[in-house]
Coordinates of C-alpha atoms in Angstrom, one line a residue:
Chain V
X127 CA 1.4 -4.8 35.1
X128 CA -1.1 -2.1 36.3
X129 CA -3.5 0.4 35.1
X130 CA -3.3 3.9 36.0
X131 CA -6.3 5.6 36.8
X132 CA -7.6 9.2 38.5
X133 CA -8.9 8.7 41.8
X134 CA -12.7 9.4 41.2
X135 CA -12.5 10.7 45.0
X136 CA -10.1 14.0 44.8
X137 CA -11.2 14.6 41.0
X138 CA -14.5 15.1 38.8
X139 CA -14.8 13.3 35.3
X140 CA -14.3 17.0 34.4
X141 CA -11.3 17.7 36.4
X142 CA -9.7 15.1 35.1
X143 CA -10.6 14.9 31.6
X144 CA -8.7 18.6 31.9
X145 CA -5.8 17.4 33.9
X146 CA -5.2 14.7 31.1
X147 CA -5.7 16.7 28.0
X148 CA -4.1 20.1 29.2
X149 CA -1.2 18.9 31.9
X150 CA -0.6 15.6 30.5
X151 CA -1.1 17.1 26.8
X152 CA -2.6 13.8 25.9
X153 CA -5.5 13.3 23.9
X154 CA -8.6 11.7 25.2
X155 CA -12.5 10.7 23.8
X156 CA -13.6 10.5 27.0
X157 CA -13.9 8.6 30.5
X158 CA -15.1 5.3 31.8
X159 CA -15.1 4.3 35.5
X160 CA -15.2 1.3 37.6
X161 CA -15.5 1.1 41.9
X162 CA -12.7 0.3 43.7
X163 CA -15.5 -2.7 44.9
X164 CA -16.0 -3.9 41.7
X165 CA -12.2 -4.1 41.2
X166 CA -11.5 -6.2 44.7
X167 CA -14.6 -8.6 43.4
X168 CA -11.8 -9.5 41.1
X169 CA -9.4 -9.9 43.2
X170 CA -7.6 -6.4 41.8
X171 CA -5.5 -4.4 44.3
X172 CA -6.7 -0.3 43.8
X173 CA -3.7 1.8 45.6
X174 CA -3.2 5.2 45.4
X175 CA -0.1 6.4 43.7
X176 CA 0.8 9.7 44.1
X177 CA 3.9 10.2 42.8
X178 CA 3.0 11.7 39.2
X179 CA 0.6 13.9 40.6
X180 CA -1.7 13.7 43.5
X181 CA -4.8 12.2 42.2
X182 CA -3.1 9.6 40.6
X183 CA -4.0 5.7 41.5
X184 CA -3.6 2.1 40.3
X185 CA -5.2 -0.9 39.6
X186 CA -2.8 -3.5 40.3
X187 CA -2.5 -6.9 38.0
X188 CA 1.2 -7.4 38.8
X189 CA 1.1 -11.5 39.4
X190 CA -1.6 -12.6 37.4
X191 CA -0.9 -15.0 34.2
X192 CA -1.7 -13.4 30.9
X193 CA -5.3 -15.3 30.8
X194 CA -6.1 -14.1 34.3
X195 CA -4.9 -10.3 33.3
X196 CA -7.4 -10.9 30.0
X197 CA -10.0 -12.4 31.5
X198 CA -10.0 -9.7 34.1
X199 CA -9.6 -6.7 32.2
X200 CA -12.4 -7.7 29.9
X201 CA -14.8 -7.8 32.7
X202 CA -13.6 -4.3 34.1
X203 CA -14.3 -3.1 30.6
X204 CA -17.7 -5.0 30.5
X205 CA -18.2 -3.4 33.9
X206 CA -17.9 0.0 32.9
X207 CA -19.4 -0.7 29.8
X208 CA -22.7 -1.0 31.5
X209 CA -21.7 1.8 33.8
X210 CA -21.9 4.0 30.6
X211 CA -19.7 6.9 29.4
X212 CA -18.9 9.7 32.6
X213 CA -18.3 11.7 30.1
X214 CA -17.3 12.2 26.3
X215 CA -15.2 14.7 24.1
Chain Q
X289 CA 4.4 -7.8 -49.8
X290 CA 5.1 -6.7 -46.0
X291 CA 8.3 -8.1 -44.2
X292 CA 7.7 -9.1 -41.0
X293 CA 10.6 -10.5 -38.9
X294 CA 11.0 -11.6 -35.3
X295 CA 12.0 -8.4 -33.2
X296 CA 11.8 -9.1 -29.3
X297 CA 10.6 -11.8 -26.9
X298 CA 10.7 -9.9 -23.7
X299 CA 10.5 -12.5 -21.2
X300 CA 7.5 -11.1 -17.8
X301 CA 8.7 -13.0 -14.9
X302 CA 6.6 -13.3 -11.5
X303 CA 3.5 -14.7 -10.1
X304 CA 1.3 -13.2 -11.9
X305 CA 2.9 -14.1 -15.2
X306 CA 3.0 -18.0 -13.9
X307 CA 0.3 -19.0 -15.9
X308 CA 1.2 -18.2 -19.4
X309 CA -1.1 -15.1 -19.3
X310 CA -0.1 -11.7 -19.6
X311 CA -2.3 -9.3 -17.9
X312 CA -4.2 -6.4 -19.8
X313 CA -2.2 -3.4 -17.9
X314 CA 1.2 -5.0 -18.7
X315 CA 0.0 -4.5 -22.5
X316 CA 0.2 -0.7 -21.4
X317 CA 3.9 -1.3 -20.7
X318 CA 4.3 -2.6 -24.0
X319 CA 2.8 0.1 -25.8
X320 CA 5.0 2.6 -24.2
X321 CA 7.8 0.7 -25.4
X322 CA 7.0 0.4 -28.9
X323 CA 6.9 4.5 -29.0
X324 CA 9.9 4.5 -27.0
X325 CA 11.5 2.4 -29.6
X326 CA 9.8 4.3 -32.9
X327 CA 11.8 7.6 -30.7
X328 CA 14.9 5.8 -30.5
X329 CA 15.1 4.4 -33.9
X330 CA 14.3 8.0 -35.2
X331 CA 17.1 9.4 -33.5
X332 CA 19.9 6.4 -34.9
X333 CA 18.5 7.4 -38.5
X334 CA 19.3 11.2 -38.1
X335 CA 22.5 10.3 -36.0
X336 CA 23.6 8.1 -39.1
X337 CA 22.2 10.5 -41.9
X338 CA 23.8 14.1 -40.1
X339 CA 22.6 16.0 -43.8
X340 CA 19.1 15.0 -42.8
X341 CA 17.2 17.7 -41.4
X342 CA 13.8 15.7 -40.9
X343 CA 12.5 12.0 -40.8
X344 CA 12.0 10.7 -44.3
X345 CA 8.1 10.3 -45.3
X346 CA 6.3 6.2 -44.2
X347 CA 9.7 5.9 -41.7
X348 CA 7.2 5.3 -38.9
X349 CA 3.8 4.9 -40.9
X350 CA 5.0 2.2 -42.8
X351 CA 6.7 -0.1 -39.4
X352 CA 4.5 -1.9 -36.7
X353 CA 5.6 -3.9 -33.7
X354 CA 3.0 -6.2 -33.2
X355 CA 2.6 -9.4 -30.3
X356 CA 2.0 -12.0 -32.7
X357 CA 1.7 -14.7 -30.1
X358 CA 3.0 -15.7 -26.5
X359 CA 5.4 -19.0 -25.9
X360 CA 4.8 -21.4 -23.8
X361 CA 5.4 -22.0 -20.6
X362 CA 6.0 -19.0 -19.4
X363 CA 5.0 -15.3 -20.4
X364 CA 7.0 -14.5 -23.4
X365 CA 5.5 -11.7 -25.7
X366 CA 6.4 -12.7 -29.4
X367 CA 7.0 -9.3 -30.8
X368 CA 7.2 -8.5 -34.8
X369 CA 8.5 -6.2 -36.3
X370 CA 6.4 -5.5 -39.8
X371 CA 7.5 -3.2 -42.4
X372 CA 5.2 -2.4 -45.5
X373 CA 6.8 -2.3 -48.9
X374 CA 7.6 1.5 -49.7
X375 CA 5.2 3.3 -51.5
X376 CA 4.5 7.0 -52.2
X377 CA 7.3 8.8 -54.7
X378 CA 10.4 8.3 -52.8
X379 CA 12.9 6.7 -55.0
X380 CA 15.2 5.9 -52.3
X381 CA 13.9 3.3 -50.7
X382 CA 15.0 3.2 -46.7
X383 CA 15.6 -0.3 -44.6
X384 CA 13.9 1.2 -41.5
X385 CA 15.0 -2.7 -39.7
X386 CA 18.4 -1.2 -39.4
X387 CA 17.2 1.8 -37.1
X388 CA 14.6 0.0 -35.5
X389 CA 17.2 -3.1 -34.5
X390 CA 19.3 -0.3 -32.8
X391 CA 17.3 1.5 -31.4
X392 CA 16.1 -2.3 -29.9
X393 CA 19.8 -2.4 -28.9
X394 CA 20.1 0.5 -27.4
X395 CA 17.4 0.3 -25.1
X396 CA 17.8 -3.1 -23.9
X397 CA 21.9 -1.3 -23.3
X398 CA 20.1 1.0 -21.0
X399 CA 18.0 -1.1 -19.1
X400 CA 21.4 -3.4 -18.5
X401 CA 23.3 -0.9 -17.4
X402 CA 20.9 0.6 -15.0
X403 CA 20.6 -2.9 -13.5
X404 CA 24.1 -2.9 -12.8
X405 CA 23.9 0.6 -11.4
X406 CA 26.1 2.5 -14.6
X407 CA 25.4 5.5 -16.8
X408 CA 23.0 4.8 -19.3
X409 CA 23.4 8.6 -20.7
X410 CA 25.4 7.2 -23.8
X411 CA 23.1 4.7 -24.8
X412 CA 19.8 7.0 -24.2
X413 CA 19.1 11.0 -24.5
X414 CA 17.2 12.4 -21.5
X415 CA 13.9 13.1 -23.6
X416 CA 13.7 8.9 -24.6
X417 CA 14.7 8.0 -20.3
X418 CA 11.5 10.2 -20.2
X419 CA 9.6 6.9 -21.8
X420 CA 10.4 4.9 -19.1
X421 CA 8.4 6.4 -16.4
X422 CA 5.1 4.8 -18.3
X423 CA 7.2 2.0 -19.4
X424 CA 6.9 -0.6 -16.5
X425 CA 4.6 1.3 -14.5
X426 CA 2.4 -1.9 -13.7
X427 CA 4.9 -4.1 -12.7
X428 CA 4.9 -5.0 -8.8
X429 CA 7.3 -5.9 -6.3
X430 CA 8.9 -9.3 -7.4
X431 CA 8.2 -9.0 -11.0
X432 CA 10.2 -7.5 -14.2
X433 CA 10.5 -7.5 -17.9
X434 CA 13.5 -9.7 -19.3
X435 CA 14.2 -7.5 -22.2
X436 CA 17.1 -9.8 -23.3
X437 CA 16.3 -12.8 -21.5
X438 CA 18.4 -15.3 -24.2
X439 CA 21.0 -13.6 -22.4
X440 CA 21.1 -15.7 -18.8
X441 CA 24.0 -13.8 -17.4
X442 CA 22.6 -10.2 -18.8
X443 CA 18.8 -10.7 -19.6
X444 CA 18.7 -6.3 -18.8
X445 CA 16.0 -6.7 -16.4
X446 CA 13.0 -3.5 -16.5
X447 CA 11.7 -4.2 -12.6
X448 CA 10.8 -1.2 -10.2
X449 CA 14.0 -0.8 -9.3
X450 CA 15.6 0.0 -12.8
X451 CA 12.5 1.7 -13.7
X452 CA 13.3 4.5 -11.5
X453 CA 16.8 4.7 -11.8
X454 CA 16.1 5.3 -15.5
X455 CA 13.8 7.3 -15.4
X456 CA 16.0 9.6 -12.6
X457 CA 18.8 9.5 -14.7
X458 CA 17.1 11.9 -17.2
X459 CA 19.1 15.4 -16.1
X460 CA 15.8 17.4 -16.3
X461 CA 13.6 14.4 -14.4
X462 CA 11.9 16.2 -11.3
X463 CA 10.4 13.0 -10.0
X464 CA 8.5 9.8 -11.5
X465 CA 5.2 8.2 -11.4
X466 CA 3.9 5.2 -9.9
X467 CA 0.7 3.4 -9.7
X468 CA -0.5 4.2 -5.9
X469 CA -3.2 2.5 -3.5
X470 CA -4.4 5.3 -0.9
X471 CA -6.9 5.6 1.5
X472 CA -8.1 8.8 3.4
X473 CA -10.4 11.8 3.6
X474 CA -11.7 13.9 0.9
X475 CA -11.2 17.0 2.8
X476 CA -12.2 19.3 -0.6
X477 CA -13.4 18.7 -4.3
X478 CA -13.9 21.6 -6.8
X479 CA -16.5 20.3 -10.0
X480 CA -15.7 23.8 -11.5
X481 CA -11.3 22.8 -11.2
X482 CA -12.3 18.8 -11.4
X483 CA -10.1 18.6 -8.7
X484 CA -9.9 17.0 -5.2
X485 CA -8.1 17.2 -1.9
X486 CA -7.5 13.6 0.1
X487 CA -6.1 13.7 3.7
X488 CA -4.3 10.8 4.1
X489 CA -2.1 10.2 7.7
X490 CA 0.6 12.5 7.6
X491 CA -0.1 14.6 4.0
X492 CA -2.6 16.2 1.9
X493 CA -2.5 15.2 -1.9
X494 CA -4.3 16.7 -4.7
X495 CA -5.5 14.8 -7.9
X496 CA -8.0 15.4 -10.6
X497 CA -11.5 14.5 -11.0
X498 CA -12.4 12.5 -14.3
X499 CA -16.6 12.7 -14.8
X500 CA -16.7 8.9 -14.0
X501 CA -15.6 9.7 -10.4
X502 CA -17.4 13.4 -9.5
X503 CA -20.9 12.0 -7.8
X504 CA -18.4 9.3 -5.6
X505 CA -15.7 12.4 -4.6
X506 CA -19.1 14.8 -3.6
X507 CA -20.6 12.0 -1.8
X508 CA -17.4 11.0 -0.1
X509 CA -16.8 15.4 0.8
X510 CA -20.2 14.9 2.9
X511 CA -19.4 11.6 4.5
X512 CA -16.1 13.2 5.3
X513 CA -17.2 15.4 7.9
X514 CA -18.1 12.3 9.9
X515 CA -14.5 10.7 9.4
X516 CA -15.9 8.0 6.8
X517 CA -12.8 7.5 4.0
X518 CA -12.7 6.7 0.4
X519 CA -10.1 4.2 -1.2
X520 CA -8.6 5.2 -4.0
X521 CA -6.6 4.1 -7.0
X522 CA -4.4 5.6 -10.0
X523 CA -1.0 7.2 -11.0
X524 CA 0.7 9.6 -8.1
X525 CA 3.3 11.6 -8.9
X526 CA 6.8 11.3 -6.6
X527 CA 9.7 13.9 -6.2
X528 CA 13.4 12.4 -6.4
X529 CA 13.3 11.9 -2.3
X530 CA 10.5 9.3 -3.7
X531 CA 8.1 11.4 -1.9
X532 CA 4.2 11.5 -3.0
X533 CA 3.4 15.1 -4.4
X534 CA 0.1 14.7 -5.7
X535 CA -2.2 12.8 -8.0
X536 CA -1.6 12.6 -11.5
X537 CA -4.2 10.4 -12.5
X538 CA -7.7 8.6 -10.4
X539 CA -8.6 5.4 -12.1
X540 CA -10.9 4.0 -8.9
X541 CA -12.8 5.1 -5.9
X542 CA -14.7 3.8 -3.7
X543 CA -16.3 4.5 0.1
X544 CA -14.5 2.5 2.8
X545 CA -16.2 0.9 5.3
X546 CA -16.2 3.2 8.9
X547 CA -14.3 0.8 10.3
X548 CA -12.2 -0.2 7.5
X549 CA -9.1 -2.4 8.7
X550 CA -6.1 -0.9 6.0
X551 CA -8.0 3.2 6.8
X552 CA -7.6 2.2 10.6
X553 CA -3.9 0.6 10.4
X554 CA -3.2 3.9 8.3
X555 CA -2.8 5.9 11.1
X556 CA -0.7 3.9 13.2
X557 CA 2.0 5.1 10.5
X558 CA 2.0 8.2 12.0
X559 CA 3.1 6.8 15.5
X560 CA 6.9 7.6 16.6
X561 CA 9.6 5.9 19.1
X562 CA 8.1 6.9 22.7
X563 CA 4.3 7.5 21.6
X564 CA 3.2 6.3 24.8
X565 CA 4.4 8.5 27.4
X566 CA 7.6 8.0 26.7
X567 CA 8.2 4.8 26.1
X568 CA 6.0 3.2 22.8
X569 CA 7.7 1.5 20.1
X570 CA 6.0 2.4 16.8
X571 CA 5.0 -0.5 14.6
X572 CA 7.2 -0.7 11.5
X573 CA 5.7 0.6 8.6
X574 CA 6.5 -2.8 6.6
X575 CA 5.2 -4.6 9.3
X576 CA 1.8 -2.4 9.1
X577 CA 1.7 -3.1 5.5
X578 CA 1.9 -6.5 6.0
X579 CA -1.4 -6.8 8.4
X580 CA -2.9 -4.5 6.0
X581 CA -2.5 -7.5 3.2
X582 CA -2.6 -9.9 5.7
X583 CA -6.3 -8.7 6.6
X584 CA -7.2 -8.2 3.0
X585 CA -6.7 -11.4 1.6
X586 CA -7.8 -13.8 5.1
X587 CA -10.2 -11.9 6.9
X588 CA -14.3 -12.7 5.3
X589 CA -16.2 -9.4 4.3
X590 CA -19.1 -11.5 5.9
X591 CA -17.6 -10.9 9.7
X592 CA -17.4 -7.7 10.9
X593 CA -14.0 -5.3 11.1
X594 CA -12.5 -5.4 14.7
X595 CA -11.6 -2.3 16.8
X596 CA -7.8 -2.2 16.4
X597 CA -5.6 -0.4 18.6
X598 CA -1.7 0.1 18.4
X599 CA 0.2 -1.2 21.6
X600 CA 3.4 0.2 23.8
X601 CA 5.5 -2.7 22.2
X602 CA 5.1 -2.2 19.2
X603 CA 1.8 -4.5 18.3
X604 CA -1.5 -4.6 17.3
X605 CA -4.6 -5.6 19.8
X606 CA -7.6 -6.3 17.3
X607 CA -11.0 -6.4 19.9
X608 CA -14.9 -7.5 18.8
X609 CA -17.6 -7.7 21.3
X610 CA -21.1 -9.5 20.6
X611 CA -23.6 -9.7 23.4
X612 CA -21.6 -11.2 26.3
X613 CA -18.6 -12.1 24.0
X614 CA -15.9 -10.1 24.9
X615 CA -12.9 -11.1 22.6
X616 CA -8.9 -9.8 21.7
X617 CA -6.7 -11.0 19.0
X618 CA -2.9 -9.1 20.6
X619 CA -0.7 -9.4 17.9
X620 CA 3.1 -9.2 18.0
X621 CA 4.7 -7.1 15.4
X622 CA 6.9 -8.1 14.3
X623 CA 6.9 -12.2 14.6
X624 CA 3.2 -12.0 13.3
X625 CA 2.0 -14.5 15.9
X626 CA -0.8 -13.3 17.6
X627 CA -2.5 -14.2 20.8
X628 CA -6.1 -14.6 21.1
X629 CA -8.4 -14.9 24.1
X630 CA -12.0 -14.7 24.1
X631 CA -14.1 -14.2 27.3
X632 CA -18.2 -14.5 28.3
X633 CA -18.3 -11.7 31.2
X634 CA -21.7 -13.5 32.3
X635 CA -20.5 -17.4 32.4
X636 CA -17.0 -16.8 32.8
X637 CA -16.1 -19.5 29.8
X638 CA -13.0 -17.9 28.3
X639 CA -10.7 -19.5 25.9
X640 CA -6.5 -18.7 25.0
X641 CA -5.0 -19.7 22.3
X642 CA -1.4 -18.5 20.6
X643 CA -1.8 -18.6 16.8
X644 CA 0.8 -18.0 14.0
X645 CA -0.6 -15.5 11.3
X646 CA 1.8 -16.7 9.0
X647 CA -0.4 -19.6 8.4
X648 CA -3.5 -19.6 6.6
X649 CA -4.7 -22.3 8.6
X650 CA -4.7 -20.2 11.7
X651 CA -6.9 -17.4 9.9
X652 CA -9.5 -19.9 8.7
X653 CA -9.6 -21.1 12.9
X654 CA -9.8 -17.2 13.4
X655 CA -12.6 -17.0 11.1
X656 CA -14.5 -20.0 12.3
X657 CA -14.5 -18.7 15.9
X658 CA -15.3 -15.5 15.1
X659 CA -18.0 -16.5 13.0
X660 CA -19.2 -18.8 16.2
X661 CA -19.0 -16.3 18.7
X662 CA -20.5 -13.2 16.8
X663 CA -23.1 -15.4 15.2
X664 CA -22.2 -15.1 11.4
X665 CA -23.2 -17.5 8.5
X666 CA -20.6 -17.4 6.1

């Protein structure tokens, strides 16, 4: 299982908040983040993935049981959570 | 002296007719069908009497169907018929029991033939099929109206299903009513029309405002703006596609809360085959309405409404969070087992278990964690 995510890196919140809406034609409220540190603190693989387009990246949960893909995602949610919002529609 | 004399036990079968009691909206059913059968009878009198232009004087004022009581055991309306002695300056007498007994006949014809699918044209004009778009309106899924129910093989069951197609097989019949359960927006309300626009997922209906409602349809217009719904209740109107065209009639309204569980569920209707880039399975509608119920009668107003989120396979995921509680309830659809994990991001406690939400056993356990977790006193 992973988690595709724009590489914070080659994009602004902006950027991408356009590139999803406008090239993906999907809709969006808005953007959270997490570091590619805070995901190897839980033992998550970040790789980049270009093939859809350029920016594009992964986290990588491919392996874990279903509790350690829960448990996991819940604290990269509580993570950004705290972060706060980089930006809302 | 008035004749009274035993006319028709219709027999209600379903839950809520277990208990020998017959509930105050089915009496509406009823009603319908005594005029239906004051139409009918009419029409056997002139049918039999072809030099009659007009209904004799006291043919309808003088008969009554009445419920005189209910049998035991099981819902069975004891209906009368009661005729008062002719008066007035007629010298000829009429025996309205005759016409009243056929028409009785032929209704309880038409209902059996539209249970086994055939015309009921011959037994019924189009103007008294008209009848049965009130008559039966309050039944639910599961339930009907034995009209002949000595008759085991043949009882000519009224139930949603025959309802319709009697009421369809009226030549001029554009559609049919129905008693309807919405939630949505109100997007407009006029008090100068007494009429309203709801946005539900997917359509825009339009009903009438009766003075009762107004200050709840304003107040819901403002609240509108910052996508808080109403719920409402009463008679919609559906084309022959069984299609909902509008509102024919509001008998309740009320706010819903913002994150109202059936509002929320709503929308997921709206969901196609490859919703999530490309490959999403939309949950079934009758799976959705399921939850809906499933929610309603399980979950305690006392805890409050999860997040809910549709998933690529087809599911819901339902998600709280209370201080570090950080908690998901990913339920399969359908199956309607669910799997819940809840998580504290600071201790790292988390918990799994699979639960079957078949069971209410397993929405009380929900409940009591829940309750433990986000701190609620029931």
């Amino acid at each position: 299982m992973k988690l595709s995510v724009y590489d914070g890196d080659q994009m602004t919140p902006e950027e991408a908040f356009e590139h999803f809406t406008s090239v993906l034609q999907q809709q969006s409220v808005g953007e959270l983040a997490v570091t590619v540190s805070e995901c190897e603190s839980l033992d998550l693989k970040v790789e980049s993935d270009p093939a859809p387009f350029p920016e594009h990246a992964i986290i990588d949960f491919t392996g874990l049981g279903r509790k350690d893909v829960e448990s996991k995602g819940k604290k990269l949610k509580s993570i950004a959570d705290a972060r706060g919002w980089l930006l809302q529609a | 002296m008035p004749e009274t004399i035993e006319f028709l036990s219709p027999r209600l079968v379903g839950n809520r007719f277990d208990q020998h009691s017959i509930p105050l909206e089915v009496l509406k059913d009823l009603s319908a069908l005594e005029e239906l059968i004051v139409e009918v009878a009419k029409w056997h009198y002139l049918r039999a009497n072809k030099d009659r232009k007009r209904i004799p004087k006291g043919f309808v004022d003088q008969v009554s169907l009445k419920v005189t009581g209910i049998y035991e055991g099981s819902a069975i309306p004891l209906i009368a018929l009661t005729i008062a002695s002719a008066v007035g300056d007629t010298l000829f007498p009429i025996d309205q029991r005759e016409y009243f007994e056929k028409a009785r006949d032929s209704v309880i014809a038409a209902v059996d033939a539209a249970e086994r699918n055939l015309p009921v044209n011959e037994f019924l004009t189009d103007s008294h099929l008209a009848y049965f778009d009130r008559i039966g309106r309050s039944l639910r899924e599961g339930e009907s109206l034995e009209l002949n129910a000595a008759n085991r093989q043949r009882p000519a069951r009224l139930n949603r299903s025959t309802r319709k197609y009697l009421t369809l097989a009226a030549a001029s019949a554009e559609g049919y009513t129905d008693e309807v359960s919405l939630r949505g927006i109100v997007t407009e309300a006029s008090v100068r029309k007494n009429s309203f626009e709801l946005q539900v997922p997917g359509l825009v209906i339009r009903g009438p405002i009766s003075p009762e409602h107004m200050e709840t349809i304003l107040d819901a217009l403002k609240k509108g703006t910052a996508g808080i719904g109403v719920s409402v209740q009463g008679i919609g109107r559906f084309n022959r596609k069984g299609q909902l065209s509008s509102l024919e009639s509001l008998e309740h309204v009320s706010m819903l809360d913002p994150m109202d569980v059936g509002a929320r569920l709503d929308e997921f209707r709206l969901l196609r085959k490859g919703w999530f880039e490309g490959k999403g399975i939309a949950p079934p509608a009758s799976e959705l309405d399921w939850l809906t119920d499933a929610f309603d009668a399980n979950y305690s107003v006392a805890l409050p409404s999860p997040y809910l989120f549709p998933t690529a396979d087809g599911g819901v995921i339902a998600e709280w969070t209370a201080g570090p509680w950080e908690i998901s309830l990913d339920i399969e659809l359908p199956g309607r087992k669910a799997y819940w994990h809840a998580l504290n991001v600071q201790t790292d406690d988390d918990n799994e278990r699979e639960l079957d939400l078949r069971q209410a056993s397993d929405w009380i356990w929900l409940s009591g964690e829940l309750a433990k977790l986000l701190g609620v006193n029931f």
